[in-house]
Amino acid sequence: MAKKILAVDDSASIRQMVSFTLKSAGYELVEAVDGQAGLAAAQAARFDLVLTDQNMPGMDGLTLIRALRKLPTYGSTPILMLTTESSEQMKTMGRAAGATGWLVKPFDPQKLLDVVKRLVG
């Protein structure tokens, strides 16, 4: 059965690239336009991995990660930050919030696939 991945990003072009990359590798993908929509989607269905941007209107990525980590079903689910933020301070905050890993945009599709495969198979 295909692994289910939730991609949360306010950029339609990034969602499109992530979707194309992961779907072509056989993953099932659900897209959310911001943190609020991402949280609602995660509460409505079970995902094997969550990819989130940091800078989004309403609820940012770190807030989303903290909210997901409070849910029993997402205590150990891999959560990747996919963001333009690359400072050590942001990475430290990401780890503290519960992020599993960090990919900087613009991302290399093959690198994204490698990381996802390593985390969920």
N, CA, C and O atoms as CSV, one atom per row, in Angstrom:
chain,resi,resn,atom,element,x,y,z
A,1,MET,N,N,0.833,-1.197,0.000
A,1,MET,CA,C,0.000,0.000,0.000
A,1,MET,C,C,0.878,1.262,0.000
A,1,MET,O,O,1.898,1.322,0.687
A,2,ALA,N,N,0.470,2.243,-0.766
A,2,ALA,CA,C,1.256,3.476,-0.877
A,2,ALA,C,C,1.289,4.230,0.446
A,2,ALA,O,O,0.294,4.304,1.166
A,3,LYS,N,N,2.445,4.781,0.742
A,3,LYS,CA,C,2.587,5.618,1.936
A,3,LYS,C,C,1.900,6.950,1.675
A,3,LYS,O,O,1.996,7.505,0.580
A,4,LYS,N,N,1.200,7.463,2.701
A,4,LYS,CA,C,0.478,8.732,2.572
A,4,LYS,C,C,1.313,9.876,3.134
A,4,LYS,O,O,1.824,9.811,4.252
A,5,ILE,N,N,1.434,10.918,2.330
A,5,ILE,CA,C,2.230,12.079,2.722
A,5,ILE,C,C,1.371,13.339,2.644
A,5,ILE,O,O,0.615,13.535,1.692
A,6,LEU,N,N,1.503,14.180,3.655
A,6,LEU,CA,C,0.809,15.464,3.692
A,6,LEU,C,C,1.834,16.558,3.388
A,6,LEU,O,O,2.847,16.674,4.077
A,7,ALA,N,N,1.564,17.361,2.352
A,7,ALA,CA,C,2.451,18.471,1.990
A,7,ALA,C,C,1.746,19.790,2.299
A,7,ALA,O,O,0.696,20.089,1.731
A,8,VAL,N,N,2.334,20.578,3.208
A,8,VAL,CA,C,1.727,21.835,3.639
A,8,VAL,C,C,2.618,22.995,3.193
A,8,VAL,O,O,3.735,23.161,3.683
A,9,ASP,N,N,2.102,23.794,2.254
A,9,ASP,CA,C,2.882,24.928,1.756
A,9,ASP,C,C,1.924,25.932,1.126
A,9,ASP,O,O,0.995,25.542,0.419
A,10,ASP,N,N,2.141,27.222,1.377
A,10,ASP,CA,C,1.258,28.223,0.794
A,10,ASP,C,C,1.616,28.533,-0.658
A,10,ASP,O,O,0.891,29.272,-1.323
A,11,SER,N,N,2.717,27.985,-1.158
A,11,SER,CA,C,3.120,28.201,-2.549
A,11,SER,C,C,2.593,27.067,-3.434
A,11,SER,O,O,2.984,25.910,-3.278
A,12,ALA,N,N,1.702,27.420,-4.362
A,12,ALA,CA,C,1.121,26.421,-5.262
A,12,ALA,C,C,2.201,25.738,-6.104
A,12,ALA,O,O,2.119,24.536,-6.354
A,13,SER,N,N,3.209,26.494,-6.542
A,13,SER,CA,C,4.253,25.897,-7.384
A,13,SER,C,C,5.091,24.889,-6.595
A,13,SER,O,O,5.484,23.857,-7.140
A,14,ILE,N,N,5.368,25.170,-5.329
A,14,ILE,CA,C,6.116,24.220,-4.504
A,14,ILE,C,C,5.272,22.968,-4.269
A,14,ILE,O,O,5.775,21.850,-4.379
A,15,ARG,N,N,3.993,23.151,-3.948
A,15,ARG,CA,C,3.114,21.986,-3.751
A,15,ARG,C,C,3.074,21.125,-5.007
A,15,ARG,O,O,3.093,19.897,-4.934
A,16,GLN,N,N,3.020,21.788,-6.159
A,16,GLN,CA,C,2.983,21.082,-7.435
A,16,GLN,C,C,4.259,20.257,-7.633
A,16,GLN,O,O,4.190,19.091,-8.023
A,17,MET,N,N,5.412,20.854,-7.368
A,17,MET,CA,C,6.690,20.155,-7.529
A,17,MET,C,C,6.795,18.975,-6.571
A,17,MET,O,O,7.205,17.884,-6.966
A,18,VAL,N,N,6.420,19.195,-5.303
A,18,VAL,CA,C,6.466,18.128,-4.304
A,18,VAL,C,C,5.519,17.004,-4.716
A,18,VAL,O,O,5.878,15.827,-4.674
A,19,SER,N,N,4.313,17.381,-5.111
A,19,SER,CA,C,3.299,16.420,-5.518
A,19,SER,C,C,3.784,15.577,-6.692
A,19,SER,O,O,3.699,14.349,-6.662
A,20,PHE,N,N,4.292,16.245,-7.726
A,20,PHE,CA,C,4.765,15.545,-8.915
A,20,PHE,C,C,5.903,14.587,-8.555
A,20,PHE,O,O,5.904,13.426,-8.965
A,21,THR,N,N,6.867,15.088,-7.786
A,21,THR,CA,C,8.031,14.281,-7.405
A,21,THR,C,C,7.624,13.031,-6.637
A,21,THR,O,O,8.074,11.928,-6.947
A,22,LEU,N,N,6.763,13.213,-5.623
A,22,LEU,CA,C,6.408,12.082,-4.759
A,22,LEU,C,C,5.391,11.133,-5.398
A,22,LEU,O,O,5.482,9.918,-5.223
A,23,LYS,N,N,4.426,11.685,-6.138
A,23,LYS,CA,C,3.443,10.823,-6.803
A,23,LYS,C,C,4.108,9.952,-7.859
A,23,LYS,O,O,3.748,8.786,-8.026
A,24,SER,N,N,5.085,10.520,-8.577
A,24,SER,CA,C,5.759,9.739,-9.622
A,24,SER,C,C,6.589,8.610,-9.015
A,24,SER,O,O,6.945,7.658,-9.708
A,25,ALA,N,N,6.898,8.716,-7.719
A,25,ALA,CA,C,7.646,7.657,-7.025
A,25,ALA,C,C,6.686,6.683,-6.324
A,25,ALA,O,O,7.123,5.770,-5.624
A,26,GLY,N,N,5.376,6.886,-6.520
A,26,GLY,CA,C,4.408,5.934,-5.970
A,26,GLY,C,C,3.797,6.294,-4.624
A,26,GLY,O,O,3.082,5.484,-4.033
A,27,TYR,N,N,4.070,7.496,-4.134
A,27,TYR,CA,C,3.485,7.918,-2.860
A,27,TYR,C,C,2.108,8.542,-3.096
A,27,TYR,O,O,1.838,9.092,-4.164
A,28,GLU,N,N,1.253,8.447,-2.092
A,28,GLU,CA,C,-0.053,9.104,-2.144
A,28,GLU,C,C,0.135,10.462,-1.467
A,28,GLU,O,O,0.714,10.542,-0.383
A,29,LEU,N,N,-0.354,11.530,-2.104
A,29,LEU,CA,C,-0.096,12.859,-1.571
A,29,LEU,C,C,-1.367,13.664,-1.354
A,29,LEU,O,O,-2.262,13.673,-2.199
A,30,VAL,N,N,-1.438,14.338,-0.213
A,30,VAL,CA,C,-2.528,15.265,0.067
A,30,VAL,C,C,-1.873,16.624,0.284
A,30,VAL,O,O,-0.873,16.733,0.995
A,31,GLU,N,N,-2.438,17.654,-0.329
A,31,GLU,CA,C,-1.875,19.004,-0.210
A,31,GLU,C,C,-2.730,19.877,0.701
A,31,GLU,O,O,-3.955,19.753,0.733
A,32,ALA,N,N,-2.064,20.761,1.440
A,32,ALA,CA,C,-2.758,21.742,2.275
A,32,ALA,C,C,-2.109,23.099,2.023
A,32,ALA,O,O,-0.891,23.194,1.872
A,33,VAL,N,N,-2.937,24.160,1.979
A,33,VAL,CA,C,-2.446,25.488,1.600
A,33,VAL,C,C,-1.825,26.290,2.743
A,33,VAL,O,O,-1.160,27.297,2.503
A,34,ASP,N,N,-2.041,25.847,3.995
A,34,ASP,CA,C,-1.425,26.537,5.133
A,34,ASP,C,C,-1.476,25.629,6.366
A,34,ASP,O,O,-1.998,24.516,6.316
A,35,GLY,N,N,-0.926,26.130,7.463
A,35,GLY,CA,C,-0.843,25.324,8.673
A,35,GLY,C,C,-2.196,24.877,9.204
A,35,GLY,O,O,-2.354,23.734,9.635
A,36,GLN,N,N,-3.179,25.783,9.172
A,36,GLN,CA,C,-4.520,25.438,9.661
A,36,GLN,C,C,-5.109,24.287,8.848
A,36,GLN,O,O,-5.638,23.326,9.407
A,37,ALA,N,N,-5.011,24.396,7.522
A,37,ALA,CA,C,-5.531,23.357,6.636
A,37,ALA,C,C,-4.750,22.060,6.819
A,37,ALA,O,O,-5.315,20.968,6.747
A,38,GLY,N,N,-3.460,22.190,7.054
A,38,GLY,CA,C,-2.612,21.017,7.275
A,38,GLY,C,C,-2.995,20.283,8.546
A,38,GLY,O,O,-3.074,19.054,8.569
A,39,LEU,N,N,-3.231,21.042,9.600
A,39,LEU,CA,C,-3.631,20.445,10.879
A,39,LEU,C,C,-4.984,19.741,10.738
A,39,LEU,O,O,-5.172,18.635,11.243
A,40,ALA,N,N,-5.920,20.393,10.049
A,40,ALA,CA,C,-7.246,19.796,9.834
A,40,ALA,C,C,-7.126,18.495,9.043
A,40,ALA,O,O,-7.787,17.507,9.360
A,41,ALA,N,N,-6.278,18.502,8.008
A,41,ALA,CA,C,-6.090,17.300,7.183
A,41,ALA,C,C,-5.466,16.174,8.014
A,41,ALA,O,O,-5.852,15.012,7.889
A,42,ALA,N,N,-4.497,16.535,8.862
A,42,ALA,CA,C,-3.816,15.539,9.698
A,42,ALA,C,C,-4.754,14.943,10.742
A,42,ALA,O,O,-4.600,13.787,11.137
A,43,GLN,N,N,-5.723,15.734,11.185
A,43,GLN,CA,C,-6.687,15.234,12.164
A,43,GLN,C,C,-7.753,14.364,11.488
A,43,GLN,O,O,-8.347,13.494,12.125
A,44,ALA,N,N,-7.989,14.604,10.199
A,44,ALA,CA,C,-9.025,13.877,9.466
A,44,ALA,C,C,-8.523,12.544,8.904
A,44,ALA,O,O,-9.318,11.636,8.661
A,45,ALA,N,N,-7.222,12.423,8.700
A,45,ALA,CA,C,-6.660,11.202,8.125
A,45,ALA,C,C,-5.289,10.933,8.744
A,45,ALA,O,O,-4.706,11.806,9.387
A,46,ARG,N,N,-4.788,9.725,8.544
A,46,ARG,CA,C,-3.489,9.339,9.115
A,46,ARG,C,C,-2.433,9.406,8.031
A,46,ARG,O,O,-2.597,8.799,6.972
A,47,PHE,N,N,-1.347,10.136,8.276
A,47,PHE,CA,C,-0.268,10.257,7.296
A,47,PHE,C,C,0.999,9.597,7.822
A,47,PHE,O,O,1.253,9.568,9.027
A,48,ASP,N,N,1.791,9.067,6.886
A,48,ASP,CA,C,3.052,8.413,7.252
A,48,ASP,C,C,4.177,9.429,7.390
A,48,ASP,O,O,5.190,9.166,8.038
A,49,LEU,N,N,3.984,10.612,6.764
A,49,LEU,CA,C,5.005,11.651,6.803
A,49,LEU,C,C,4.338,12.996,6.518
A,49,LEU,O,O,3.393,13.078,5.733
A,50,VAL,N,N,4.841,14.045,7.164
A,50,VAL,CA,C,4.327,15.398,6.919
A,50,VAL,C,C,5.494,16.271,6.458
A,50,VAL,O,O,6.561,16.283,7.072
A,51,LEU,N,N,5.268,16.997,5.367
A,51,LEU,CA,C,6.237,17.976,4.851
A,51,LEU,C,C,5.611,19.343,5.070
A,51,LEU,O,O,4.471,19.569,4.664
A,52,THR,N,N,6.330,20.255,5.700
A,52,THR,CA,C,5.737,21.581,5.903
A,52,THR,C,C,6.722,22.706,5.637
A,52,THR,O,O,7.916,22.602,5.914
A,53,ASP,N,N,6.181,23.778,5.094
A,53,ASP,CA,C,6.914,25.025,4.920
A,53,ASP,C,C,6.959,25.705,6.291
A,53,ASP,O,O,6.195,25.339,7.185
A,54,GLN,N,N,7.833,26.678,6.464
A,54,GLN,CA,C,7.852,27.444,7.712
A,54,GLN,C,C,7.001,28.702,7.584
A,54,GLN,O,O,6.093,28.922,8.385
A,55,ASN,N,N,7.290,29.525,6.584
A,55,ASN,CA,C,6.626,30.828,6.467
A,55,ASN,C,C,5.307,30.732,5.705
A,55,ASN,O,O,5.284,30.711,4.474
A,56,MET,N,N,4.205,30.675,6.465
A,56,MET,CA,C,2.870,30.618,5.872
A,56,MET,C,C,1.956,31.554,6.648
A,56,MET,O,O,2.175,31.804,7.833
A,57,PRO,N,N,0.923,32.074,5.973
A,57,PRO,CA,C,-0.027,32.939,6.684
A,57,PRO,C,C,-0.839,32.132,7.696
A,57,PRO,O,O,-1.063,30.937,7.506
A,58,GLY,N,N,-1.274,32.781,8.756
A,58,GLY,CA,C,-2.106,32.091,9.747
A,58,GLY,C,C,-1.289,31.289,10.734
A,58,GLY,O,O,-0.974,31.765,11.824
A,59,MET,N,N,-0.946,30.073,10.354
A,59,MET,CA,C,-0.169,29.197,11.238
A,59,MET,C,C,1.119,28.805,10.522
A,59,MET,O,O,1.073,28.202,9.450
A,60,ASP,N,N,2.270,29.144,11.110
A,60,ASP,CA,C,3.534,28.793,10.463
A,60,ASP,C,C,3.913,27.333,10.732
A,60,ASP,O,O,3.246,26.629,11.491
A,61,GLY,N,N,4.993,26.903,10.092
A,61,GLY,CA,C,5.418,25.511,10.177
A,61,GLY,C,C,5.752,25.036,11.586
A,61,GLY,O,O,5.365,23.935,11.977
A,62,LEU,N,N,6.464,25.854,12.346
A,62,LEU,CA,C,6.832,25.448,13.709
A,62,LEU,C,C,5.593,25.267,14.578
A,62,LEU,O,O,5.516,24.330,15.372
A,63,THR,N,N,4.624,26.166,14.426
A,63,THR,CA,C,3.374,26.060,15.196
A,63,THR,C,C,2.631,24.785,14.797
A,63,THR,O,O,2.078,24.087,15.647
A,64,LEU,N,N,2.623,24.490,13.494
A,64,LEU,CA,C,1.983,23.271,13.006
A,64,LEU,C,C,2.662,22.030,13.588
A,64,LEU,O,O,1.985,21.106,14.040
A,65,ILE,N,N,3.986,22.008,13.577
A,65,ILE,CA,C,4.713,20.857,14.110
A,65,ILE,C,C,4.392,20.655,15.592
A,65,ILE,O,O,4.137,19.532,16.026
A,66,ARG,N,N,4.404,21.732,16.357
A,66,ARG,CA,C,4.081,21.623,17.791
A,66,ARG,C,C,2.671,21.070,17.983
A,66,ARG,O,O,2.446,20.227,18.852
A,67,ALA,N,N,1.718,21.543,17.171
A,67,ALA,CA,C,0.330,21.078,17.265
A,67,ALA,C,C,0.237,19.595,16.902
A,67,ALA,O,O,-0.475,18.836,17.560
A,68,LEU,N,N,0.954,19.185,15.861
A,68,LEU,CA,C,0.926,17.774,15.444
A,68,LEU,C,C,1.538,16.870,16.514
A,68,LEU,O,O,1.022,15.788,16.794
A,69,ARG,N,N,2.634,17.323,17.101
A,69,ARG,CA,C,3.327,16.506,18.112
A,69,ARG,C,C,2.455,16.289,19.360
A,69,ARG,O,O,2.682,15.344,20.114
A,70,LYS,N,N,1.467,17.153,19.577
A,70,LYS,CA,C,0.569,16.983,20.724
A,70,LYS,C,C,-0.491,15.921,20.452
A,70,LYS,O,O,-1.131,15.427,21.381
A,71,LEU,N,N,-0.676,15.569,19.182
A,71,LEU,CA,C,-1.668,14.547,18.828
A,71,LEU,C,C,-1.043,13.166,19.000
A,71,LEU,O,O,0.071,12.932,18.529
A,72,PRO,N,N,-1.746,12.245,19.670
A,72,PRO,CA,C,-1.182,10.905,19.909
A,72,PRO,C,C,-0.718,10.200,18.634
A,72,PRO,O,O,0.294,9.500,18.647
A,73,THR,N,N,-1.446,10.381,17.543
A,73,THR,CA,C,-1.095,9.692,16.299
A,73,THR,C,C,0.131,10.267,15.606
A,73,THR,O,O,0.683,9.629,14.710
A,74,TYR,N,N,0.569,11.457,16.000
A,74,TYR,CA,C,1.728,12.075,15.340
A,74,TYR,C,C,2.936,12.231,16.264
A,74,TYR,O,O,3.857,12.992,15.963
A,75,GLY,N,N,2.932,11.517,17.379
A,75,GLY,CA,C,4.045,11.599,18.317
A,75,GLY,C,C,5.374,11.197,17.713
A,75,GLY,O,O,6.409,11.775,18.047
A,76,SER,N,N,5.358,10.199,16.816
A,76,SER,CA,C,6.622,9.726,16.238
A,76,SER,C,C,6.623,9.757,14.713
A,76,SER,O,O,7.533,9.217,14.083
A,77,THR,N,N,5.612,10.384,14.118
A,77,THR,CA,C,5.552,10.503,12.657
A,77,THR,C,C,6.661,11.434,12.164
A,77,THR,O,O,6.847,12.512,12.730
A,78,PRO,N,N,7.406,11.039,11.114
A,78,PRO,CA,C,8.436,11.947,10.585
A,78,PRO,C,C,7.801,13.239,10.051
A,78,PRO,O,O,6.819,13.203,9.310
A,79,ILE,N,N,8.378,14.368,10.441
A,79,ILE,CA,C,7.917,15.666,9.942
A,79,ILE,C,C,9.137,16.402,9.391
A,79,ILE,O,O,10.103,16.651,10.112
A,80,LEU,N,N,9.080,16.744,8.107
A,80,LEU,CA,C,10.179,17.451,7.456
A,80,LEU,C,C,9.813,18.897,7.197
A,80,LEU,O,O,8.718,19.202,6.725
A,81,MET,N,N,10.743,19.785,7.510
A,81,MET,CA,C,10.572,21.194,7.154
A,81,MET,C,C,11.133,21.358,5.749
A,81,MET,O,O,12.252,20.928,5.468
A,82,LEU,N,N,10.358,21.979,4.868
A,82,LEU,CA,C,10.804,22.286,3.514
A,82,LEU,C,C,10.645,23.786,3.378
A,82,LEU,O,O,9.535,24.273,3.165
A,83,THR,N,N,11.744,24.529,3.499
A,83,THR,CA,C,11.638,25.971,3.660
A,83,THR,C,C,12.837,26.717,3.093
A,83,THR,O,O,13.892,26.129,2.857
A,84,THR,N,N,12.666,28.006,2.878
A,84,THR,CA,C,13.781,28.843,2.435
A,84,THR,C,C,14.676,29.200,3.622
A,84,THR,O,O,15.803,29.659,3.438
A,85,GLU,N,N,14.178,28.989,4.828
A,85,GLU,CA,C,14.946,29.304,6.045
A,85,GLU,C,C,16.083,28.290,6.206
A,85,GLU,O,O,15.850,27.081,6.213
A,86,SER,N,N,17.298,28.789,6.332
A,86,SER,CA,C,18.408,27.851,6.473
A,86,SER,C,C,19.347,28.189,7.623
A,86,SER,O,O,20.407,27.577,7.753
A,87,SER,N,N,18.971,29.157,8.460
A,87,SER,CA,C,19.848,29.546,9.561
A,87,SER,C,C,19.883,28.454,10.637
A,87,SER,O,O,18.920,27.709,10.819
A,88,GLU,N,N,20.992,28.383,11.328
A,88,GLU,CA,C,21.129,27.395,12.411
A,88,GLU,C,C,20.079,27.622,13.491
A,88,GLU,O,O,19.568,26.676,14.091
A,89,GLN,N,N,19.766,28.903,13.729
A,89,GLN,CA,C,18.776,29.241,14.752
A,89,GLN,C,C,17.415,28.629,14.400
A,89,GLN,O,O,16.745,28.052,15.257
A,90,MET,N,N,17.013,28.763,13.125
A,90,MET,CA,C,15.733,28.194,12.696
A,90,MET,C,C,15.767,26.666,12.777
A,90,MET,O,O,14.785,26.041,13.178
A,91,LYS,N,N,16.898,26.069,12.397
A,91,LYS,CA,C,17.009,24.604,12.457
A,91,LYS,C,C,16.909,24.128,13.905
A,91,LYS,O,O,16.277,23.110,14.187
A,92,THR,N,N,17.531,24.862,14.810
A,92,THR,CA,C,17.462,24.523,16.231
A,92,THR,C,C,16.021,24.619,16.726
A,92,THR,O,O,15.548,23.753,17.462
A,93,MET,N,N,15.326,25.692,16.311
A,93,MET,CA,C,13.926,25.856,16.701
A,93,MET,C,C,13.077,24.732,16.100
A,93,MET,O,O,12.154,24.230,16.743
A,94,GLY,N,N,13.394,24.349,14.886
A,94,GLY,CA,C,12.677,23.259,14.229
A,94,GLY,C,C,12.834,21.950,14.981
A,94,GLY,O,O,11.859,21.237,15.218
A,95,ARG,N,N,14.082,21.635,15.360
A,95,ARG,CA,C,14.331,20.404,16.131
A,95,ARG,C,C,13.616,20.454,17.474
A,95,ARG,O,O,13.047,19.458,17.920
A,96,ALA,N,N,13.649,21.620,18.116
A,96,ALA,CA,C,12.993,21.776,19.415
A,96,ALA,C,C,11.483,21.578,19.292
A,96,ALA,O,O,10.848,21.049,20.204
A,97,ALA,N,N,10.909,22.001,18.166
A,97,ALA,CA,C,9.468,21.859,17.952
A,97,ALA,C,C,9.104,20.409,17.633
A,97,ALA,O,O,7.955,19.998,17.798
A,98,GLY,N,N,10.096,19.639,17.173
A,98,GLY,CA,C,9.833,18.238,16.864
A,98,GLY,C,C,10.049,17.845,15.420
A,98,GLY,O,O,9.648,16.757,15.009
A,99,ALA,N,N,10.689,18.729,14.627
A,99,ALA,CA,C,10.962,18.391,13.220
A,99,ALA,C,C,11.975,17.252,13.150
A,99,ALA,O,O,12.939,17.216,13.915
A,100,THR,N,N,11.746,16.329,12.229
A,100,THR,CA,C,12.639,15.190,12.032
A,100,THR,C,C,13.832,15.599,11.174
A,100,THR,O,O,14.955,15.143,11.392
A,101,GLY,N,N,13.572,16.467,10.191
A,101,GLY,CA,C,14.634,16.885,9.276
A,101,GLY,C,C,14.304,18.196,8.602
A,101,GLY,O,O,13.254,18.791,8.848
A,102,TRP,N,N,15.222,18.646,7.739
A,102,TRP,CA,C,15.151,19.977,7.171
A,102,TRP,C,C,15.646,19.941,5.741
A,102,TRP,O,O,16.753,19.467,5.488
A,103,LEU,N,N,14.855,20.429,4.801
A,103,LEU,CA,C,15.292,20.574,3.412
A,103,LEU,C,C,15.110,22.033,3.024
A,103,LEU,O,O,14.073,22.634,3.307
A,104,VAL,N,N,16.123,22.601,2.376
A,104,VAL,CA,C,16.070,24.014,2.009
A,104,VAL,C,C,15.567,24.159,0.569
A,104,VAL,O,O,16.004,23.441,-0.331
A,105,LYS,N,N,14.635,25.106,0.370
A,105,LYS,CA,C,14.142,25.423,-0.975
A,105,LYS,C,C,15.114,26.389,-1.644
A,105,LYS,O,O,15.718,27.201,-0.943
A,106,PRO,N,N,15.295,26.346,-2.960
A,106,PRO,CA,C,14.681,25.360,-3.850
A,106,PRO,C,C,15.284,23.969,-3.597
A,106,PRO,O,O,16.492,23.831,-3.408
A,107,PHE,N,N,14.432,22.956,-3.598
A,107,PHE,CA,C,14.914,21.627,-3.268
A,107,PHE,C,C,15.232,20.810,-4.519
A,107,PHE,O,O,14.695,21.058,-5.598
A,108,ASP,N,N,16.111,19.841,-4.346
A,108,ASP,CA,C,16.459,18.901,-5.401
A,108,ASP,C,C,15.475,17.732,-5.278
A,108,ASP,O,O,15.459,17.058,-4.248
A,109,PRO,N,N,14.648,17.476,-6.313
A,109,PRO,CA,C,13.652,16.401,-6.231
A,109,PRO,C,C,14.241,15.053,-5.806
A,109,PRO,O,O,13.624,14.323,-5.031
A,110,GLN,N,N,15.435,14.723,-6.312
A,110,GLN,CA,C,16.039,13.436,-5.963
A,110,GLN,C,C,16.403,13.387,-4.479
A,110,GLN,O,O,16.261,12.352,-3.828
A,111,LYS,N,N,16.871,14.515,-3.958
A,111,LYS,CA,C,17.226,14.587,-2.540
A,111,LYS,C,C,15.971,14.407,-1.679
A,111,LYS,O,O,15.994,13.706,-0.668
A,112,LEU,N,N,14.873,15.055,-2.099
A,112,LEU,CA,C,13.602,14.903,-1.385
A,112,LEU,C,C,13.187,13.427,-1.368
A,112,LEU,O,O,12.815,12.889,-0.325
A,113,LEU,N,N,13.256,12.785,-2.532
A,113,LEU,CA,C,12.893,11.363,-2.617
A,113,LEU,C,C,13.772,10.495,-1.709
A,113,LEU,O,O,13.283,9.604,-1.015
A,114,ASP,N,N,15.071,10.774,-1.731
A,114,ASP,CA,C,16.010,10.001,-0.896
A,114,ASP,C,C,15.647,10.110,0.581
A,114,ASP,O,O,15.625,9.107,1.294
A,115,VAL,N,N,15.362,11.330,1.039
A,115,VAL,CA,C,15.026,11.550,2.443
A,115,VAL,C,C,13.708,10.864,2.790
A,115,VAL,O,O,13.605,10.206,3.825
A,116,VAL,N,N,12.701,11.015,1.931
A,116,VAL,CA,C,11.390,10.406,2.188
A,116,VAL,C,C,11.529,8.876,2.234
A,116,VAL,O,O,10.963,8.228,3.114
A,117,LYS,N,N,12.279,8.305,1.290
A,117,LYS,CA,C,12.488,6.853,1.272
A,117,LYS,C,C,13.154,6.372,2.550
A,117,LYS,O,O,12.798,5.334,3.107
A,118,ARG,N,N,14.139,7.158,3.005
A,118,ARG,CA,C,14.864,6.785,4.220
A,118,ARG,C,C,13.935,6.807,5.430
A,118,ARG,O,O,14.058,5.974,6.328
A,119,LEU,N,N,13.002,7.764,5.455
A,119,LEU,CA,C,12.121,7.914,6.616
A,119,LEU,C,C,10.918,6.976,6.622
A,119,LEU,O,O,10.543,6.469,7.679
A,120,VAL,N,N,10.303,6.735,5.458
A,120,VAL,CA,C,9.087,5.932,5.440
A,120,VAL,C,C,9.125,4.723,4.509
A,120,VAL,O,O,8.181,3.934,4.476
A,121,GLY,N,N,10.218,4.576,3.750
A,121,GLY,CA,C,10.329,3.423,2.862
A,121,GLY,C,C,9.722,3.658,1.506
A,121,GLY,O,O,9.746,2.767,0.657
